XYZ file of C-alpha atoms in Angstrom:
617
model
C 99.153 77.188 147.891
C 97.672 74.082 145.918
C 99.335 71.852 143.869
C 97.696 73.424 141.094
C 98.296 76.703 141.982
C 101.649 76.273 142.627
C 101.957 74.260 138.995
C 100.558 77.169 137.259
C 102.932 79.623 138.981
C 105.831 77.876 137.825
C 104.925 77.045 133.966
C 107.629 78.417 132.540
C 105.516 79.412 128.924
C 103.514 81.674 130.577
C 106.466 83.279 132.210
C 108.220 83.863 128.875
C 104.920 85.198 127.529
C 104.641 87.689 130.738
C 108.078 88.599 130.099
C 107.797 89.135 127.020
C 104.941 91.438 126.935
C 106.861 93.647 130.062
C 109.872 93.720 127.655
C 107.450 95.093 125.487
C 105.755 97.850 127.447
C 108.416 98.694 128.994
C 110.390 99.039 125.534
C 107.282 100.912 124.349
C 107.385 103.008 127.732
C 111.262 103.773 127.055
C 110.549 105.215 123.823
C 108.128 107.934 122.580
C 109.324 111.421 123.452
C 108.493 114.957 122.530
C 109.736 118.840 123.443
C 108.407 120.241 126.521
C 107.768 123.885 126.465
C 108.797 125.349 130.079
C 106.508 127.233 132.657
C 107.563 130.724 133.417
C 110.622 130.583 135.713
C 110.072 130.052 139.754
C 111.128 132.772 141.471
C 114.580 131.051 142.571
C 115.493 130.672 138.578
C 117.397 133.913 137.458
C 119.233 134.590 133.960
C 119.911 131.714 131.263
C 118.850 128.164 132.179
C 120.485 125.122 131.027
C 119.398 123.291 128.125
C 116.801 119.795 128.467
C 117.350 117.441 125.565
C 114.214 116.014 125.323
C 114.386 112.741 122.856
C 111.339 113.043 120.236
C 110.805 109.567 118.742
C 107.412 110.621 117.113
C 108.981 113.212 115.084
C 112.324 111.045 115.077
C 113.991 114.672 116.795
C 115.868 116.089 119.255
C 114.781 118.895 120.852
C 117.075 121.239 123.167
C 114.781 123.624 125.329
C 116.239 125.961 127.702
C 115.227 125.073 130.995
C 114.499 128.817 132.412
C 112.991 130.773 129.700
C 111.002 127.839 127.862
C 112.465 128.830 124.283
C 113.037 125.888 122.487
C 116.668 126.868 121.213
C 116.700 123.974 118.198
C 115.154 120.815 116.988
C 117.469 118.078 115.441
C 116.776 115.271 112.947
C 118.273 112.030 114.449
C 117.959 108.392 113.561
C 113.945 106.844 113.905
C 112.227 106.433 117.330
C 114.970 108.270 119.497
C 114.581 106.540 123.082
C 116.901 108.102 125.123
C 119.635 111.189 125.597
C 122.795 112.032 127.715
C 125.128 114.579 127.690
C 128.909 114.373 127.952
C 130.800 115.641 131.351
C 131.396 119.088 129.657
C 128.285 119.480 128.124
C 129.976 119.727 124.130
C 127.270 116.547 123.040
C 124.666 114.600 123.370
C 124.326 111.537 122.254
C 120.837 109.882 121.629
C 120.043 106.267 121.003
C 117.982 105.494 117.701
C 116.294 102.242 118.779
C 114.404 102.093 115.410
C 117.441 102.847 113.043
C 120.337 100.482 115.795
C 122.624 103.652 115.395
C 123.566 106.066 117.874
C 123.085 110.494 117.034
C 125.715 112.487 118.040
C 124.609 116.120 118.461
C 127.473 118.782 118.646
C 125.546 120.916 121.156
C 127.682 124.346 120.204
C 125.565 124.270 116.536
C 123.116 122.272 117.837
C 123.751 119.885 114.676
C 124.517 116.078 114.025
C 128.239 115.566 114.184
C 128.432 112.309 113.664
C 125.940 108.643 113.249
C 127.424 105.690 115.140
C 125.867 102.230 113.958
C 125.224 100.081 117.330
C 123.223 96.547 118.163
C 119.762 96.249 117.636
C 117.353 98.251 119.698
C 119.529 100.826 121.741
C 117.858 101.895 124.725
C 119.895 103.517 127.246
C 123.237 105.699 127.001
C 125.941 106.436 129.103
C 128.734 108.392 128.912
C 132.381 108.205 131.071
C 133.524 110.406 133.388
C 136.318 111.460 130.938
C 134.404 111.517 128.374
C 136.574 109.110 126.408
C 134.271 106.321 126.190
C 130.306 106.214 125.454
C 127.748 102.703 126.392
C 125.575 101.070 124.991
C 123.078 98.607 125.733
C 120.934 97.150 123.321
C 117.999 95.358 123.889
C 117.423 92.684 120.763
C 118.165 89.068 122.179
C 121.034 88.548 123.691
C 121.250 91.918 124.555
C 124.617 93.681 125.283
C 126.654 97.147 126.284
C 128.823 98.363 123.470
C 131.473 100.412 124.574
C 132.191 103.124 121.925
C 135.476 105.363 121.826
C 134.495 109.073 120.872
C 137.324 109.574 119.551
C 137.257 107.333 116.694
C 133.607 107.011 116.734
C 133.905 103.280 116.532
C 132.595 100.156 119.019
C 135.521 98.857 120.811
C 134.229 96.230 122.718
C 130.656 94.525 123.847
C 130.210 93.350 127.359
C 127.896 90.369 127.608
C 125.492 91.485 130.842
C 121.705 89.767 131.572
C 118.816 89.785 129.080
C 117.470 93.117 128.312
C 119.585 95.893 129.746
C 117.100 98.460 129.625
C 119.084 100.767 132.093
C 122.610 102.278 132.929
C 124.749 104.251 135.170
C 128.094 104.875 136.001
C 129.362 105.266 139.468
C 131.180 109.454 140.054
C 134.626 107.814 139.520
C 133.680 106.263 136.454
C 135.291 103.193 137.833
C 131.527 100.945 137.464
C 128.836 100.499 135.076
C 125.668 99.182 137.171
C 123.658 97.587 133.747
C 120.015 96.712 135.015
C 119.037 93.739 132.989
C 115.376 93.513 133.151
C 114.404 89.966 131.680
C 117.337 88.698 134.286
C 116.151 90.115 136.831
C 119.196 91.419 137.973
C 121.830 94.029 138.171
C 125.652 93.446 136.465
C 128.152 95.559 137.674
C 131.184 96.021 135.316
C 134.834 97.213 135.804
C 135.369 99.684 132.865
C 138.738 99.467 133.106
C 138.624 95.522 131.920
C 135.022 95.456 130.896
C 134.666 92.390 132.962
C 131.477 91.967 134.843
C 132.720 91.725 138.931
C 129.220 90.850 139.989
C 125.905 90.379 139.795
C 122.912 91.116 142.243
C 119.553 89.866 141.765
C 116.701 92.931 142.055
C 113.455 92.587 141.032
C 113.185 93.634 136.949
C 114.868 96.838 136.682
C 113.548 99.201 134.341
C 115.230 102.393 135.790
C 118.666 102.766 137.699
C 120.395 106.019 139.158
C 123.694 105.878 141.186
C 124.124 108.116 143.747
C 126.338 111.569 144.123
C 128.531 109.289 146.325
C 128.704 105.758 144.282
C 127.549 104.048 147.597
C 123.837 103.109 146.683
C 122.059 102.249 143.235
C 118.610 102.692 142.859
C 116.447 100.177 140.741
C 112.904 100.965 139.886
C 111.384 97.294 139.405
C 108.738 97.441 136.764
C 106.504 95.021 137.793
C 107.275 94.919 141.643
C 106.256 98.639 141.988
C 109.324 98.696 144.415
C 112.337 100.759 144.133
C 115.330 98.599 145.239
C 118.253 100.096 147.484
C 121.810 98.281 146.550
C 124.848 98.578 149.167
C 127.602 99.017 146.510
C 130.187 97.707 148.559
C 128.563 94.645 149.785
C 126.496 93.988 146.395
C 123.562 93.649 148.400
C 120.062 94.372 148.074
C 119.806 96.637 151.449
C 115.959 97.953 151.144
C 113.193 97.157 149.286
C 110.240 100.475 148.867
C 107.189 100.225 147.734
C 106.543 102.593 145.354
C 103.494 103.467 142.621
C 102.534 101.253 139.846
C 105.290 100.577 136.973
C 108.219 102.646 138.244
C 110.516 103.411 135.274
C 112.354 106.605 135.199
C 114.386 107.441 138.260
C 116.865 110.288 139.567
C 118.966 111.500 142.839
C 118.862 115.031 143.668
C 122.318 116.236 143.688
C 122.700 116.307 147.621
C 121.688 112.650 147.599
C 119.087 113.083 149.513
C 116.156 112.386 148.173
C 115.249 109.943 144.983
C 112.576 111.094 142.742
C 110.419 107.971 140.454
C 108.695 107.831 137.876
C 105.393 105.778 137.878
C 104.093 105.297 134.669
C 100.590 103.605 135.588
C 100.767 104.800 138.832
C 100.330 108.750 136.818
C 102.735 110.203 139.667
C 106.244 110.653 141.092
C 107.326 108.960 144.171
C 109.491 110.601 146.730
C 112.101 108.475 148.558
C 114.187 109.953 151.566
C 117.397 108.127 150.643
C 118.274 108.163 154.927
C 115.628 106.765 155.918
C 114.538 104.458 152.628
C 110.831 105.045 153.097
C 108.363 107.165 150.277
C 107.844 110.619 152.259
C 105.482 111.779 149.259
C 103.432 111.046 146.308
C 103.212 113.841 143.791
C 100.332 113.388 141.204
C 101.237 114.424 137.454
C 100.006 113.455 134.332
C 99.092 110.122 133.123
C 101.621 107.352 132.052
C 104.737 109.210 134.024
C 108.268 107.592 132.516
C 111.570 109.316 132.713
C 112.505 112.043 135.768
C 115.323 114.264 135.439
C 116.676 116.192 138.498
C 118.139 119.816 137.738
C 121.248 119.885 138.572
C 120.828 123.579 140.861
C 118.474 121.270 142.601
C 115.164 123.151 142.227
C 113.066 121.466 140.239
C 112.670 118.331 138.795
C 110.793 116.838 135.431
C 109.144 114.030 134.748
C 107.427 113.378 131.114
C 103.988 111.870 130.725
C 103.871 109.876 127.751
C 100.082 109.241 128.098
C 98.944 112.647 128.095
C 101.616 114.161 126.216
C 103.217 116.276 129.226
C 105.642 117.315 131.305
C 105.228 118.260 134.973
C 107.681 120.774 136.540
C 107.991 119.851 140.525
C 109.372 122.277 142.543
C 111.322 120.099 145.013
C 111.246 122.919 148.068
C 107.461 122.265 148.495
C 106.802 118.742 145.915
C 104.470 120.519 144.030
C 103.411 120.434 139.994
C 104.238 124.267 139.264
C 103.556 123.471 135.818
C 101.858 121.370 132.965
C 103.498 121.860 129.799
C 101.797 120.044 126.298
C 104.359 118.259 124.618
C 104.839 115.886 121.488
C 103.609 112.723 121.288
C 105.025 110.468 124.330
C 107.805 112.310 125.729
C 110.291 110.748 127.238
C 114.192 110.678 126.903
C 115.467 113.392 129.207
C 119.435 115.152 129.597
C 120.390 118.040 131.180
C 123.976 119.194 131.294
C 126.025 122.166 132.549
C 124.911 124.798 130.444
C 127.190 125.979 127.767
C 126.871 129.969 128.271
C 128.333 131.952 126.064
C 131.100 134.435 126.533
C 132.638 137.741 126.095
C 135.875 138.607 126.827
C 136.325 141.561 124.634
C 134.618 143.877 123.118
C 136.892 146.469 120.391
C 136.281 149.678 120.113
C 135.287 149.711 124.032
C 133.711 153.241 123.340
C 132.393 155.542 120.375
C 129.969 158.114 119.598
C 126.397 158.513 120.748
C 125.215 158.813 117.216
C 125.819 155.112 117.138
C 126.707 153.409 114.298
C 130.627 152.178 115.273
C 130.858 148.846 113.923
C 132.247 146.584 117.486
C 133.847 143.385 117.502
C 132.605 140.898 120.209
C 134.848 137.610 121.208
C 134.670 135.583 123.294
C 133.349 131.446 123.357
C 130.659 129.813 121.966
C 128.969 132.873 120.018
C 127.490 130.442 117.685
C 123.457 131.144 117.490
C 123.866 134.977 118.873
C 120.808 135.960 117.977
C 120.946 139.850 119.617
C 123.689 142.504 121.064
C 122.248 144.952 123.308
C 123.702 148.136 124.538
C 121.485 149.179 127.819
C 118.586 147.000 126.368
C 118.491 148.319 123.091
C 119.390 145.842 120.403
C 122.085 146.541 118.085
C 121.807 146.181 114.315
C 124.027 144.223 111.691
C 124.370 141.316 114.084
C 127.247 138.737 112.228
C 128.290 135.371 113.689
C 131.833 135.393 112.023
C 132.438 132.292 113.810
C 132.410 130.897 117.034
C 134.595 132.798 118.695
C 133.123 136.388 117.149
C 130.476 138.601 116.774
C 130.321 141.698 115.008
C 127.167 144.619 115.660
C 126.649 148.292 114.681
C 125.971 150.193 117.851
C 122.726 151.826 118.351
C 122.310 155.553 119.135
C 122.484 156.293 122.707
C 123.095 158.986 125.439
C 126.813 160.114 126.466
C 128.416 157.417 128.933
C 128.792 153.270 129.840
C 126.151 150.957 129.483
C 125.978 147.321 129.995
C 126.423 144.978 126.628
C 124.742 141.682 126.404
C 124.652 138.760 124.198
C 122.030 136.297 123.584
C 123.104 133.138 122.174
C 120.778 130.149 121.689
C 118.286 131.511 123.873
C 120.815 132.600 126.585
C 121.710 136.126 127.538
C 124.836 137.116 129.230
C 126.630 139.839 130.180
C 129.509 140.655 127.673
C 130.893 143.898 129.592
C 130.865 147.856 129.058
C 131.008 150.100 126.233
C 130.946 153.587 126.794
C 129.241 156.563 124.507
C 130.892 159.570 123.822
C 129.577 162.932 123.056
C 130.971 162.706 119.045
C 134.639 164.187 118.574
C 134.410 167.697 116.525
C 135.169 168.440 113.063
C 136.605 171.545 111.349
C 135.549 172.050 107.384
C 136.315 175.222 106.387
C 137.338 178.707 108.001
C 136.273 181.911 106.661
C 138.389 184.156 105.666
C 141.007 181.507 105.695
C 144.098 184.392 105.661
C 145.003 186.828 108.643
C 148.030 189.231 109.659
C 149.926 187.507 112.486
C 149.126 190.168 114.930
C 146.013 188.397 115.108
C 142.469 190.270 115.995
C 140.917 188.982 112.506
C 137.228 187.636 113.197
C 136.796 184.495 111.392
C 133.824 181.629 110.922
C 134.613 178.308 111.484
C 132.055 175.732 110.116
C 132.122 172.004 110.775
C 130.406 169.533 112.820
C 129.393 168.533 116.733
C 130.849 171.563 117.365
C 128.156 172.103 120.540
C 129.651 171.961 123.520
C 133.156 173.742 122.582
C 135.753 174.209 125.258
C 138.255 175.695 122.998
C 139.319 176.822 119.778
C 143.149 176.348 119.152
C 145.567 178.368 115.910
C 148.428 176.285 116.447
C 149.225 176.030 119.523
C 147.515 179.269 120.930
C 143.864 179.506 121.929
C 141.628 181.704 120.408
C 141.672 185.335 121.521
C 137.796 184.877 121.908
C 134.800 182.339 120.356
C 131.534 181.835 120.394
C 129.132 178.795 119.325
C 126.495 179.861 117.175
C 125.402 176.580 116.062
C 126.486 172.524 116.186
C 127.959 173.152 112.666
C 129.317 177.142 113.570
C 131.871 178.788 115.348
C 133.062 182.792 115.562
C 136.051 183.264 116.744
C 138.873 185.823 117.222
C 142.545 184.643 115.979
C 145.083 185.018 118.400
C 148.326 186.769 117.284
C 150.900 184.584 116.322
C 154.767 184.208 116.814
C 155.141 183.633 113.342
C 153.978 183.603 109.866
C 153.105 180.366 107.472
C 149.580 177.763 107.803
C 148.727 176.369 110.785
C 146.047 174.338 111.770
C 142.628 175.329 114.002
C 141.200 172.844 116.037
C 138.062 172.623 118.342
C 138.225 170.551 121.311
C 134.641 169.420 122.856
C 133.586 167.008 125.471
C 133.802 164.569 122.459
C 137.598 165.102 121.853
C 139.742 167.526 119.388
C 139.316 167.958 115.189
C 141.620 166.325 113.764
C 143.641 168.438 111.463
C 142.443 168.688 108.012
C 143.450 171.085 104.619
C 140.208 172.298 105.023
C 140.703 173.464 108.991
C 144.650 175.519 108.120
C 144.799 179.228 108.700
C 147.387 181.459 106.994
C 149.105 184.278 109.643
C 150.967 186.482 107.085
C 153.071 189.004 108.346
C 152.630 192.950 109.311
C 153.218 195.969 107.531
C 155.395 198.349 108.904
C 156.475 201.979 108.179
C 159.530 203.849 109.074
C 159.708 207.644 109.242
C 163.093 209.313 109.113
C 163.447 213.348 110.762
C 165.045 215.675 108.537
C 168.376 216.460 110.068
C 170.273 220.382 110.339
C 174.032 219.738 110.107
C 176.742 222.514 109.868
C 179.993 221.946 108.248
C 182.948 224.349 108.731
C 185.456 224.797 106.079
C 188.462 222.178 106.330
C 186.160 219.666 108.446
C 186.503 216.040 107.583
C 183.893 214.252 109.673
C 180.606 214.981 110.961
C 178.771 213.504 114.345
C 174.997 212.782 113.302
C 172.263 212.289 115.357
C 169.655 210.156 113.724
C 166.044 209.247 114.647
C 163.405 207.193 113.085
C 159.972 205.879 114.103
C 158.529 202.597 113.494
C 155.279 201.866 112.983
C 153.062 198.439 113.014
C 150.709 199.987 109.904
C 148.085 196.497 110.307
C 147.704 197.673 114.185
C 149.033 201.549 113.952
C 150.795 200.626 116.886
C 154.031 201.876 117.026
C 156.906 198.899 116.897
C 159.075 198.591 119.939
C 162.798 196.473 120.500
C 163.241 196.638 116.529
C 166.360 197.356 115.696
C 167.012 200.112 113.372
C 170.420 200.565 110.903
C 171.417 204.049 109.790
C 173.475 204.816 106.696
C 174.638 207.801 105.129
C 175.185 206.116 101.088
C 177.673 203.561 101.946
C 178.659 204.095 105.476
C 176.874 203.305 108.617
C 176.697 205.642 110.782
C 174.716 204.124 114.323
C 172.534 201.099 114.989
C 169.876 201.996 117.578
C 166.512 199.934 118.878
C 163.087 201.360 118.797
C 161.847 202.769 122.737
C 158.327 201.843 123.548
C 157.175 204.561 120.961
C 158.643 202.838 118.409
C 161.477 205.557 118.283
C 165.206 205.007 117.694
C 167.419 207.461 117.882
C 171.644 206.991 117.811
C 174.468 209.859 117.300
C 177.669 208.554 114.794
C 180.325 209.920 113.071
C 180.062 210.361 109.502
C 182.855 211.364 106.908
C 181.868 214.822 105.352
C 182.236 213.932 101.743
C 179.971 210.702 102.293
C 177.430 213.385 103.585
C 178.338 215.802 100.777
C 177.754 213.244 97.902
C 174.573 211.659 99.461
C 172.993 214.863 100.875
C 170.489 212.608 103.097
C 170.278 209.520 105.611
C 168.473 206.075 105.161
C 166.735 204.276 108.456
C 166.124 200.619 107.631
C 164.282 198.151 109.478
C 165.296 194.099 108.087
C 161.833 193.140 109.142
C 160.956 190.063 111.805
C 159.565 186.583 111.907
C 156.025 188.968 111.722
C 156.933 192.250 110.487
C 157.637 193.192 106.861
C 160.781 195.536 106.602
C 160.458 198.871 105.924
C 162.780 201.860 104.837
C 162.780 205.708 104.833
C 165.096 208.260 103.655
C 165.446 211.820 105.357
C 167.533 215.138 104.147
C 170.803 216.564 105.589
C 170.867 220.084 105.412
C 173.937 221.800 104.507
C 174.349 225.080 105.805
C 177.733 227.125 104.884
């Protein structure tokens, strides 16, 4: 090298002025972002994908787009020129950096709304959240340059940590433990104990535009801007370890989640470097669109992203073969990537569990995050009168459907899950009138029994005795035989189907009311001799069933001459009773006849008949 050479390499001016313009493009790289509209789903995707927040600082928006279906499942209004996005550990927010507006968005990712605006330094760029969750950074770019540390649970900055010039990149180590803040005008890396938010070191490497930590915490990965070199730092030693070349203006970098490989972003370069983090060399070069910035690694491991801000893309790579499977147009210089676990919804309930096949039972879904449902289908067909109540429940009417269980799902901000079974039932019967409504309680009397989903009958029940006979003329019309009955008084009919029993109803009662009967008396031949006082009689009666004309059997008969009783006796199987008692002669004298009475039963009316005594002198 020359004197002069070596005197115009050092001239510090035109060093500030280089600097100043990378600070510049690679501020200007950091920002502009758009939504990405997904490819179909790869073969290995299956179900509901998680949710890319995709920073849109040309429409000063976030956009959350579900990773397998492509839906973009909302669009939020942050602060103006968005640069970057990262999601807390269980996925509830996402905060975004506003380096146009020095504020930080916090997006409630259940509504998908902002939940709260935190005022930072000037010119936020990236974002970085604890392991716990408890604490959110920082840094922002405008000279000096700093990390603000920001509890989430006040909303508030606690502290700022002085680092290099320009910290244009973070990342926390698993534990939580370090914050690695790439400073990219001071050419170095600080490393920070969050528990005293002291900086413990400082390792020089290159300019670092992009940094990733990985699965582990044992290396960090640097992108250098200008060095087109991806730096490899032993985070025990604080030690530069490897130095790999890598395309033209790295910037946005990501670990796979086995560690293994290290994906970068090369934003003149118009590709994505692969590193093999074993053996620190570049295994492949994948071409994508022009002006490449941030990468994002899935966290299944599949697939990674990587924005184009010149060309207004975003390449899907399919990390089994390190292929573009897709080229999706996108807003205006997309950037600002975050994917976190994705927040599914779920059922853990669903009341009634069953109903008819006609449909219409109003159900009751809960579960968790139900906000956004959008459908509720029963076997694929959607059910009407969808209600978010609130989070927690869903209300549908259930669609018409054949008997038996079918699968329910729910579909909540563009994700469909599996909320359990619900089982159709062939609709329970109904009885609404019986004609004629009145019958004697020996039964035999034919009536009609109209109603509804009466197909299908298994039985017809008076009380609690089945139908002599029935038969189903129609849905809404049964004939049917009544049984006799033990006794008299209303009683309820009921049809039982595959869809359950009636319920009992004024208009389903039948009234049993009970027999007539008739008694016949014989005419009795009696001799009385002068000077007799008492008589034996023999009596006999018949009793007759007159509803049936069957003769009445086991019913006791009473026989009196006037006053005095004479014999008791109980009908044979022809109905007949007959007794033999003694019987004063005057009673017989002043009467001249005999009365058989039957007192009637719990089914039987009673009945009485007289017959003559013949005197003879």
């Amino acid at each position: 090298m020359t004197p002069g050479t070596a005197s115009r390499a050092i001239r510090p001016g035109p060093l500030r002025r280089l600097r100043r313009r990378a600070e510049a493009a690679l501020a200007t790289a950091a920002l502009g972002a758009a939504v990405a509209v997904l490819p179909a789903v790869p073969a290995h995707a299956a179900g509901p994908g998680q949710l890319i927040y995709v920073a849109n600082q040309g429409a000063d928006s976030v956009a959350a787009v579900d990773s397998a279906s492509g839906a973009t499942v909302a669009t939020i209004a942050v602060g103006t020129s968005p640069a970057n996005v990262t999601l807390t550990p269980d996925g509830s927010q996402a905060w975004v950096t506003n380096r146009g507006s020095s504020s930080v968005s916090v997006i409630d990712t259940a509504t998908n709304t902002i939940a709260a605006t935190v005022p930072v330094g000037g010119s936020p760029l990236p974002v970085a959240v604890s392991a716990d969750g408890a604490r959110v950074y920082v840094a922002h770019t405008a000279n000096p340059g700093g990390v603000e540390v920001i509890d989430t649970s006040s909303l508030t900055v606690v502290a700022t940590i002085a680092t290099g010039n320009f910290p244009s990149s973070l990342g926390l180590s698993p534990d939580g433990g370090r914050l690695y803040v790439g400073n990219f005008s001071s050419r170095t890396v600080s490393v920070v104990d969050t528990a005293t938010l002291a900086v413990t070191a400082t390792i020089p490497a290159g300019d670092p535009s992009g940094l990733a930590v990985s699965p582990d915490g044992s290396h960090v990965y640097v992108s250098n801007y200008n060095g087109s070199t991806v730096s490899v730092i032993d985070t025990a030693a604080h030690t530069v370890t490897a130095s790999v070349p890598v395309g033209q203006q790295p910037q946005g970098i990501a670990v796979t989640p086995d560690g293994g490989s290290v994906y970068v972003g090369n934003r003149l370069g118009n590709s994505v470097s692969v590193l093999d983090t074993a053996t620190n060399t570049a295994t492949a070069t994948i071409g994508v669109g022009a002006g490449t910035n941030a990468v994002l690694a899935d966290p299944d491991g599949t697939r990674v992203y990587a924005t184009n801000s010149f060309t207004d893309t975003m390449s899907v790579i399919d990390t089994a073969t390190l292929t573009v499977t897709g080229t999706v147009a996108t807003g205006s210089r997309p950037n600002g990537l975050a994917m976190g676990k994705a927040v599914l919804p779920t059922v853990t309930a669903i009341t009634p569990d069953h109903g008819p096949t006609t449909g219409g039972t109003t159900v009751t879904l809960t579960g968790t995050h139900l906000t956004g449902t959008t459908s509720v289908t029963f076997d694929d067909t959607s059910a009407s009168g969808v209600t978010v109540v609130d989070d927690n429940t869903v209300t549908a009417v259930t669609p018409p459907h054949a008997a038996g269980a079918v699968d329910v799902t729910v579909t909540a901000k563009g994700r469909t899950v599996d909320a359990g079974t619900y089982t159709y039932r062939v609709p329970a019967p109904a009885v609404a009138g019986i004609t004629p409504a009145t019958g004697p309680a020996a039964g035999g009397t034919t009536v009609t029994l109209t109603g509804s989903n009466l197909t299908g009958a298994t039985a017809v029940t008076f009380g609690t005795t089945a139908a002599a006979s029935f038969r189903v003329d129609s849905d809404t019309q049964i004939t049917a035989t009544a049984p006799a009955a033990n006794t008299t008084g209303q009683i309820d009919v009921t049809v039982t189907t595959p869809g359950g029993t009636s319920t009992a109803a004024p208009a389903g009662r039948y009234t049993y009311t009970k027999d007539t009967t008739k008694i016949t008396a014989e005419p009795l031949l009696v001799s009385i001799a002068p000077g007799q006082l008492t008589l034996s009689l023999n009596l006999s009666a018949t009793l007759t069933d007159t509803t049936t004309g069957k003769p009445v059997p086991g019913a006791p008969i009473k026989f009196t001459v006037g006053a005095t009783t004479v014999c008791t006796a109980t009908t044979n199987t022809n109905g007949t009773a007959t007794c033999t008692g003694p019987c004063p002669v005057t009673a017989v004298l002043l009467n001249l006849g005999y009365t058989a009475t039957y007192t009637g039963s719990a089914t039987l009316a009673p009945a009485t008949a007289t017959a003559s005594l013949i005197r003879i002198g």
